[in-house]
Short mmCIF file of C-alpha atoms in Angstrom, two decimals:
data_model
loop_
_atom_site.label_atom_id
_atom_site.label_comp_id
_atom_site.label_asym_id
_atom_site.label_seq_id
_atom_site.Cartn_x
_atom_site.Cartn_y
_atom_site.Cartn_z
CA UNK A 18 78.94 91.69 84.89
CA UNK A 19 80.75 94.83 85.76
CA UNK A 20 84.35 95.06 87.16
CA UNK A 21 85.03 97.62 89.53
CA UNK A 22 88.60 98.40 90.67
CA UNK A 23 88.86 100.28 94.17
CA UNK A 24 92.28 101.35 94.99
CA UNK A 25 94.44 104.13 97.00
CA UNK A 26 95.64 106.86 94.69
CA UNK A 27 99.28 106.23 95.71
CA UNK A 28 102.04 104.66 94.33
CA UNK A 29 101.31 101.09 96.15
CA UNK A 30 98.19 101.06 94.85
CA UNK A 31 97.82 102.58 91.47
CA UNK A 32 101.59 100.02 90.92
CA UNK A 33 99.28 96.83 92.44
CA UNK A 34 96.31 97.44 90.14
CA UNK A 35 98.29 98.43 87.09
CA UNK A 36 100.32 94.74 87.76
CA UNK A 37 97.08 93.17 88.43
CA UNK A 38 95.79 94.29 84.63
CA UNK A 39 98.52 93.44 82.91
CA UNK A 40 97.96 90.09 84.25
CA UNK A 41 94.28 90.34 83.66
CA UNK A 42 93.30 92.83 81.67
CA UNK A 43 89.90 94.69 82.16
CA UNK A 44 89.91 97.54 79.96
CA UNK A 45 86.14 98.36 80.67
CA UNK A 46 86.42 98.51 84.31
CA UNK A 47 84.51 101.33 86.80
CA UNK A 48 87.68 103.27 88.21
CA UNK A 49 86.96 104.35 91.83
CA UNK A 50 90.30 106.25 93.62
CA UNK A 51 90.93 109.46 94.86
CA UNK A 52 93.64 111.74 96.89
CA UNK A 53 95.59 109.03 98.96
CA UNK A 54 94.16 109.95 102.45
CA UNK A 55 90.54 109.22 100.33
CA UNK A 56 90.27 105.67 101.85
CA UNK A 57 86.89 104.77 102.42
CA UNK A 58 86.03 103.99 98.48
CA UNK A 59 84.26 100.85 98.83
CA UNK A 60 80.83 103.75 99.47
CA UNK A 61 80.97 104.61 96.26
CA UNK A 62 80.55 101.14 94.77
CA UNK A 63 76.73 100.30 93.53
CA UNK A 64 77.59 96.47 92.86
CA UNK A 65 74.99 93.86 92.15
CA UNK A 66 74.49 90.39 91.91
CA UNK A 67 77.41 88.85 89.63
CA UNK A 68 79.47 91.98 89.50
CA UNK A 69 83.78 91.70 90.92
CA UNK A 70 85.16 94.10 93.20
CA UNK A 71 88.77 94.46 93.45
CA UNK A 72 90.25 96.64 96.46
CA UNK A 73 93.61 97.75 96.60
CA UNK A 74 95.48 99.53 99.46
CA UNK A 75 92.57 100.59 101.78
CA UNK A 76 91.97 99.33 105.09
CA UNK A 77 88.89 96.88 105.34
CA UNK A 78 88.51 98.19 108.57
CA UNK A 79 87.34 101.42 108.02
CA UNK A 80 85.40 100.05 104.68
CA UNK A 81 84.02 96.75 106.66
CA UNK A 82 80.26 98.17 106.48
CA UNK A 83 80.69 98.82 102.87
CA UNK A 84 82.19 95.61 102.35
CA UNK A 85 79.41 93.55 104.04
CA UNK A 86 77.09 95.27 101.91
CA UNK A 87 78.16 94.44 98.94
CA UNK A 88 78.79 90.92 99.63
CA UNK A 89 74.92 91.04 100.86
CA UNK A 90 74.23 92.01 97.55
CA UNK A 91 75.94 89.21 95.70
CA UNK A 92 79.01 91.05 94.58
CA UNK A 93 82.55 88.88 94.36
CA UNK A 94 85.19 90.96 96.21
CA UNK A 95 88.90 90.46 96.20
CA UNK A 96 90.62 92.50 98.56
CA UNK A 97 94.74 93.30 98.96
CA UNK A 98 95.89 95.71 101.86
CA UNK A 99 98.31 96.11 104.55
CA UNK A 100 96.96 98.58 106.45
CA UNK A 101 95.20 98.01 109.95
CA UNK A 102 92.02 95.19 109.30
CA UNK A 103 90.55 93.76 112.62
CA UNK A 104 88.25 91.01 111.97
CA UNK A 105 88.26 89.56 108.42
CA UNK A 106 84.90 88.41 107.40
CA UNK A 107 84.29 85.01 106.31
CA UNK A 108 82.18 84.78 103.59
CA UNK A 109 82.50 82.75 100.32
CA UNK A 110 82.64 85.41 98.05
CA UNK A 111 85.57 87.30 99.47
CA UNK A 112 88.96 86.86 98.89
CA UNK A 113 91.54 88.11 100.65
CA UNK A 114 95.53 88.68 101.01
CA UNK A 115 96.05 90.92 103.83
CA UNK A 116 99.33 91.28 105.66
CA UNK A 117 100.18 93.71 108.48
CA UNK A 118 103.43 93.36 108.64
CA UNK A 119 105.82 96.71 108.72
CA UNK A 120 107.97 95.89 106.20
CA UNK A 121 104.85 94.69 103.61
CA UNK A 122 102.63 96.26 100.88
CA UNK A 123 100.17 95.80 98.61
CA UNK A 124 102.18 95.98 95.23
CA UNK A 125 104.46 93.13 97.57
CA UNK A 126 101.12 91.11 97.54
CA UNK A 127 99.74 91.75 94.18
CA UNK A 128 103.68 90.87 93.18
CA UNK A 129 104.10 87.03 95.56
CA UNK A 130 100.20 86.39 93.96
CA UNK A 131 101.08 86.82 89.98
CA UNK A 132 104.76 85.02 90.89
CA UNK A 133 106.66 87.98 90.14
CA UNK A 134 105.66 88.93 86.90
CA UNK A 135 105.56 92.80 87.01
CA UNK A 136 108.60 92.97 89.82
CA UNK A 137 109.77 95.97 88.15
CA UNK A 138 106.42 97.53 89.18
CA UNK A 139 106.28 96.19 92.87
CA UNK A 140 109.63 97.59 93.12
CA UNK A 141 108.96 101.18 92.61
CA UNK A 142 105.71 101.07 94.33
CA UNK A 143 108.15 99.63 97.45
CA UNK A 144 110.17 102.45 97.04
CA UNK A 145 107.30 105.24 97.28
CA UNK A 146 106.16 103.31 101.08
CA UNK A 147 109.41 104.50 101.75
CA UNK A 148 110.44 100.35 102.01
CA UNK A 149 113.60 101.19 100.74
CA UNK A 150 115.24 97.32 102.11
CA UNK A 151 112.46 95.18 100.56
CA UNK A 152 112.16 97.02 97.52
CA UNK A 153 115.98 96.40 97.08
CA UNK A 154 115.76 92.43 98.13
CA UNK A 155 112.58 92.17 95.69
CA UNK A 156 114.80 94.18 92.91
CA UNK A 157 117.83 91.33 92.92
CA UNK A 158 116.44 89.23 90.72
CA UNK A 159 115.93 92.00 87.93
CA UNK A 160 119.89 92.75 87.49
CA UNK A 161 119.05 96.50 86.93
CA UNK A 162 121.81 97.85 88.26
CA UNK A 163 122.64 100.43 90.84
CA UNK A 164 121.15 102.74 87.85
CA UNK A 165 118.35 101.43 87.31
CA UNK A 166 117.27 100.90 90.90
CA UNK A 167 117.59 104.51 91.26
CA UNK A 168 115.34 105.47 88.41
CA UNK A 169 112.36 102.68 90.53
CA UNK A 170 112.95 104.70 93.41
CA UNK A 171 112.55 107.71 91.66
CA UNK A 172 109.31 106.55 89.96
CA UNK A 173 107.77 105.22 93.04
CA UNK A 174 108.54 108.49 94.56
CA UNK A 175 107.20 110.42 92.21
CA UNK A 176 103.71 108.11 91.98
CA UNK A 177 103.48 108.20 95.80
CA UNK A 178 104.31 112.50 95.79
CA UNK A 179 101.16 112.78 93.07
CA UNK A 180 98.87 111.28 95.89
CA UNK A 181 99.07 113.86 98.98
CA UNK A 182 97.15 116.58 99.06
CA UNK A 183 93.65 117.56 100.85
CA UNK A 184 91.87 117.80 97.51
CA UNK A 185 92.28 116.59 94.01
CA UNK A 186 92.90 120.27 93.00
CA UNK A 187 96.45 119.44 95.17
CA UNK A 188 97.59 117.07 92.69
CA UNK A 189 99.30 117.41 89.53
CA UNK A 190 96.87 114.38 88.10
CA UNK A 191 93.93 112.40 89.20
CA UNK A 192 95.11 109.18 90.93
CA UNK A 193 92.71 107.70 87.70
CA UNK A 194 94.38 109.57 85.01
CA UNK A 195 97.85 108.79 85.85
CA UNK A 196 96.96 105.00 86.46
CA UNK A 197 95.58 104.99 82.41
CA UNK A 198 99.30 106.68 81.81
CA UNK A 199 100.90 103.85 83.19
CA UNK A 200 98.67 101.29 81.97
CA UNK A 201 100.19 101.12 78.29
CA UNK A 202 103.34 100.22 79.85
CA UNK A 203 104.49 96.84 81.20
CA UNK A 204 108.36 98.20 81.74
CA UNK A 205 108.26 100.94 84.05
CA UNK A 206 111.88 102.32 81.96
CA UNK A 207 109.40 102.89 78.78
CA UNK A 208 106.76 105.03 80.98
CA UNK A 209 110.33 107.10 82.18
CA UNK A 210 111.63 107.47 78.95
CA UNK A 211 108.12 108.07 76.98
CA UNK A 212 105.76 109.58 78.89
CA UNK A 213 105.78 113.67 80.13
CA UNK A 214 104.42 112.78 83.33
CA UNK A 215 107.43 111.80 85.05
CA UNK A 216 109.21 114.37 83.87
CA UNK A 217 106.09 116.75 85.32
CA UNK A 218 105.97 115.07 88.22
CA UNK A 219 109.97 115.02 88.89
CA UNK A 220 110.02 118.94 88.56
CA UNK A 221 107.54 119.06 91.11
CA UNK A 222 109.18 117.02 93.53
CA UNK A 223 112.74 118.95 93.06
CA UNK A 224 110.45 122.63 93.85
CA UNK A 225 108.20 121.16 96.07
CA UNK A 226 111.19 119.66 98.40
CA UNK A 227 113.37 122.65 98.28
CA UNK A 228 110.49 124.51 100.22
CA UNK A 229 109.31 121.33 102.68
CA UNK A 230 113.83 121.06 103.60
CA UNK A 231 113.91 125.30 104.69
CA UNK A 232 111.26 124.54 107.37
CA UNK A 233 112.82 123.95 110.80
CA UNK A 234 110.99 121.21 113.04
CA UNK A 235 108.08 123.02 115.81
CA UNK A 236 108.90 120.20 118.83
CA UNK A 237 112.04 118.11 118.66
CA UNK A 238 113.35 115.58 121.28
CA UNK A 239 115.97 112.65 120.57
CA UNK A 240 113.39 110.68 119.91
CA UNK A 241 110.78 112.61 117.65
CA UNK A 242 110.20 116.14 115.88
CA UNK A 243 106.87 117.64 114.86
CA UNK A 244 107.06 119.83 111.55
CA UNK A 245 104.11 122.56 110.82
CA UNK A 246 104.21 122.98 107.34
CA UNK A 247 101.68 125.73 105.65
CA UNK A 248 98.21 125.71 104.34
CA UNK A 249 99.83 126.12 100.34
CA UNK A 250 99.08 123.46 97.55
CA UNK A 251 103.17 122.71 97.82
CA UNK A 252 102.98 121.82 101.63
CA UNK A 253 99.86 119.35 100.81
CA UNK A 254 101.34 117.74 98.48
CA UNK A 255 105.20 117.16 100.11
CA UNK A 256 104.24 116.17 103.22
CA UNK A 257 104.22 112.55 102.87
CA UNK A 258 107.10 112.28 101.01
CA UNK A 259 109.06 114.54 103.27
CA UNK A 260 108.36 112.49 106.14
CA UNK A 261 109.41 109.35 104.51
CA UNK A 262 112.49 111.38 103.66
CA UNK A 263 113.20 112.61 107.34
CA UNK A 264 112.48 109.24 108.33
CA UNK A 265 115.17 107.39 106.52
CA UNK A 266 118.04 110.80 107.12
CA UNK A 267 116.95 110.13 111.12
CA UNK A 268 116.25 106.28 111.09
CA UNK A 269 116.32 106.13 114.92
CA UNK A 270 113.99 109.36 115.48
CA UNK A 271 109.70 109.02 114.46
CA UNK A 272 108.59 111.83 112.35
CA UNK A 273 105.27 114.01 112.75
CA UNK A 274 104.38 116.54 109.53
CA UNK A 275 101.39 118.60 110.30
CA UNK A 276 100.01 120.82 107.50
CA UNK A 277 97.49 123.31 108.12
CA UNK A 278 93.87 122.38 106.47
CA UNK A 279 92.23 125.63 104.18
CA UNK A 280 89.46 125.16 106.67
CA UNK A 281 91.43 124.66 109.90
CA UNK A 282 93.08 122.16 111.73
CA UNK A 283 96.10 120.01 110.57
CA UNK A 284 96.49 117.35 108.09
CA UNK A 285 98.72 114.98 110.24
CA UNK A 286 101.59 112.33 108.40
CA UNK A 287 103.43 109.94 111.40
CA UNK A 288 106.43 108.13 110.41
CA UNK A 289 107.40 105.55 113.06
CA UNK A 290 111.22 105.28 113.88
CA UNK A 291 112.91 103.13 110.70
CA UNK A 292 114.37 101.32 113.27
CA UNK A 293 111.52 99.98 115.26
CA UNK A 294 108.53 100.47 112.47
CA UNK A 295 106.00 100.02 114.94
CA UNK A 296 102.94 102.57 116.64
CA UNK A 297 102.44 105.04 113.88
CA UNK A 298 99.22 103.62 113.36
CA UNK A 299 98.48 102.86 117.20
CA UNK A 300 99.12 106.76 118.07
CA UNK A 301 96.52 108.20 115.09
CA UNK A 302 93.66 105.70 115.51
CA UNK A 303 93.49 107.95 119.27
CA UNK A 304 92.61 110.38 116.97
CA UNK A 305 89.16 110.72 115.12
CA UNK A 306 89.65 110.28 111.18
CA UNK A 307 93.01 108.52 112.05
CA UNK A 308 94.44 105.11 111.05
CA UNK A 309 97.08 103.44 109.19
CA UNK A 310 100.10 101.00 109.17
CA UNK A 311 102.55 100.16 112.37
CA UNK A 312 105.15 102.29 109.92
CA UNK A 313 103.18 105.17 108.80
CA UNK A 314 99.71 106.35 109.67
CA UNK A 315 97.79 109.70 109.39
CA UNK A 316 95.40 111.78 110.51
CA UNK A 317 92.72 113.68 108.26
CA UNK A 318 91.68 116.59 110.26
CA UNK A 319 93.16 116.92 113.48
CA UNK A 320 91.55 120.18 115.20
CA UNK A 321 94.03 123.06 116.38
CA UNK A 322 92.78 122.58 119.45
CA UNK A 323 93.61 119.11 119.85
CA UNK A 324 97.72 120.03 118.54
CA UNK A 325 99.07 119.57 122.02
CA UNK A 326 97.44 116.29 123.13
CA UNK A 327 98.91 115.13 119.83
CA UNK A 328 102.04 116.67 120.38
CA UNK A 329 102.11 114.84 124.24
CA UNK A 330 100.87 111.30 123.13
CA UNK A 331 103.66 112.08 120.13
CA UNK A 332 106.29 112.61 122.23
CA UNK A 333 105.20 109.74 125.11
CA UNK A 334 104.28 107.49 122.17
CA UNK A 335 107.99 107.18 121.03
CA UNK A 336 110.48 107.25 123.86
#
């Protein structure tokens, strides 16, 4: 029997599988991730007969054809998201725990299904999907102190920041490689402390951010801006987190960050307004190679041509 473990190379899910095998650990397992817009994994798994899939933070919509297969072939799959789904099979050998909701994610899940025992984890992974309210509620029982919430925002940040990019070569690690960091750790304070990743990763942010903050919005309204950001390694891998920042420093504005692509077009991140958290996802599934959550959504590769019928369903999309 071989284990495979899909999952999105963000923060939410590298923090739900690295709570998952602490819980249940499965040292020997296939690894299948990538950059965090890399979503439809479940392609890549050859699964037989007797074999366990576990996916983690990836829409089972735009995997479903994948999915069927390898329940055709006998594989057990158990499957934790909260992006966009549409019909959820039924089939014996699939488990599920998908929930939509704005204010959910898949560490959230992963956390409710192992009865809290890796909070710490599901915290920071809160924190990088820019869930800043749960992640606090979650983080009450813990009694870390305004101190140590800071340093699980900080890590989830930092987690989430390593995922953006258009290519691995973006990133300062592989989504895989910085999961196996973690994976020694059960307290997220020891992998701070210990390991020289964070402290890589945190210098990267600071740099990184100082750039994304000089660049003045393209389109702005009271009700939404539109950043262009350049086609440099630092732009690809800010613009997520930059969005999530602008998003909570406007809470009552949505958020577009388009980066230019090496081979054209624009990588496209959508932050819904904080205060509504809905349509994100809704305005870049009218896009080919778009999709997401009612929060936050993206879009691949959205052509040059196409930047002002974004811009217009943008700007109509939140009034």
């Amino acid at each position: 029997m071989t284990q495979f473990d899909v999952f999105n190379g963000d923060a939410d899910g590298i923090c739900a599988l690295h709570q998952l095998r602490l819980a249940e650990p499965a040292d020997d397992a296939v690894l299948i991730t990538g950059i965090k817009r890399d979503i439809e994994l479940l392609g890549r798994v050859d699964a037989a007969a007797g074999d366990r899939v576990t996916v983690l933070d990836v829409s089972l919509d735009r995997n479903r054809t994948d999915l069927q297969r390898l329940l055709a072939a006998g594989a057990r799959v158990f499957y934790v998201d909260h992006h966009y789904a549409g019909d959820i099979p039924a089939h014996a050998a699939l488990e599920t725990l998908i929930d939509t909701a704005p204010d959910s994610c898949t560490s959230l899940l992963v956390d409710a299904h192992l009865q809290g025992r890796y909070r710490a984890w599901a915290v920071a992974a809160a924190f990088g999907d820019n869930l800043h309210e749960r992640a606090r509620l979650a983080a009450e029982p813990l009694g870390v102190g305004a101190r140590g919430l800071e340093t699980l925002q900080a890590l989830g940040t930092y987690i989430n920041y390593n995922g953006y990019g258009t290519a691995l070569d973006d990133l300062f690690f592989h989504p895989a490689e910085l999961y196996r960091r973690l994976r020694p750790y059960a307290d997220p304070f020891r992998f701070v402390a210990e390991d020289e990743a964070y402290r890589i990763l945190a210098d990267g942010y600071a740099g990184d951010m100082d750039r994304a903050r000089a660049v003045a919005p393209e389109r702005a309204t009271p009700h939404g801006a539109i950043y262009v950001l350049p086609d440099t390694h630092w732009a690809r891998r800010v613009s997520g987190v930059f969005a999530n920042e602008l998003a909570r420093e406007h809470p009552a504005r949505a958020h577009a960050l388009l980066t230019r692509r090496p081979q054209g077009g624009y990588v496209v991140s959508v932050r819904a307004p904080l205060q509504r958290q809905d349509g994100a996802d809704a305005l870049c599934r009218r896009f080919p190679t778009g999709g997401g959550r009612k929060a936050a959504a993206g879009i691949n590769n959205l052509p040059e041509d196409r930047f002002d019928a974004f811009a217009a369903a943008f700007v109509d999309g939140f009034r």
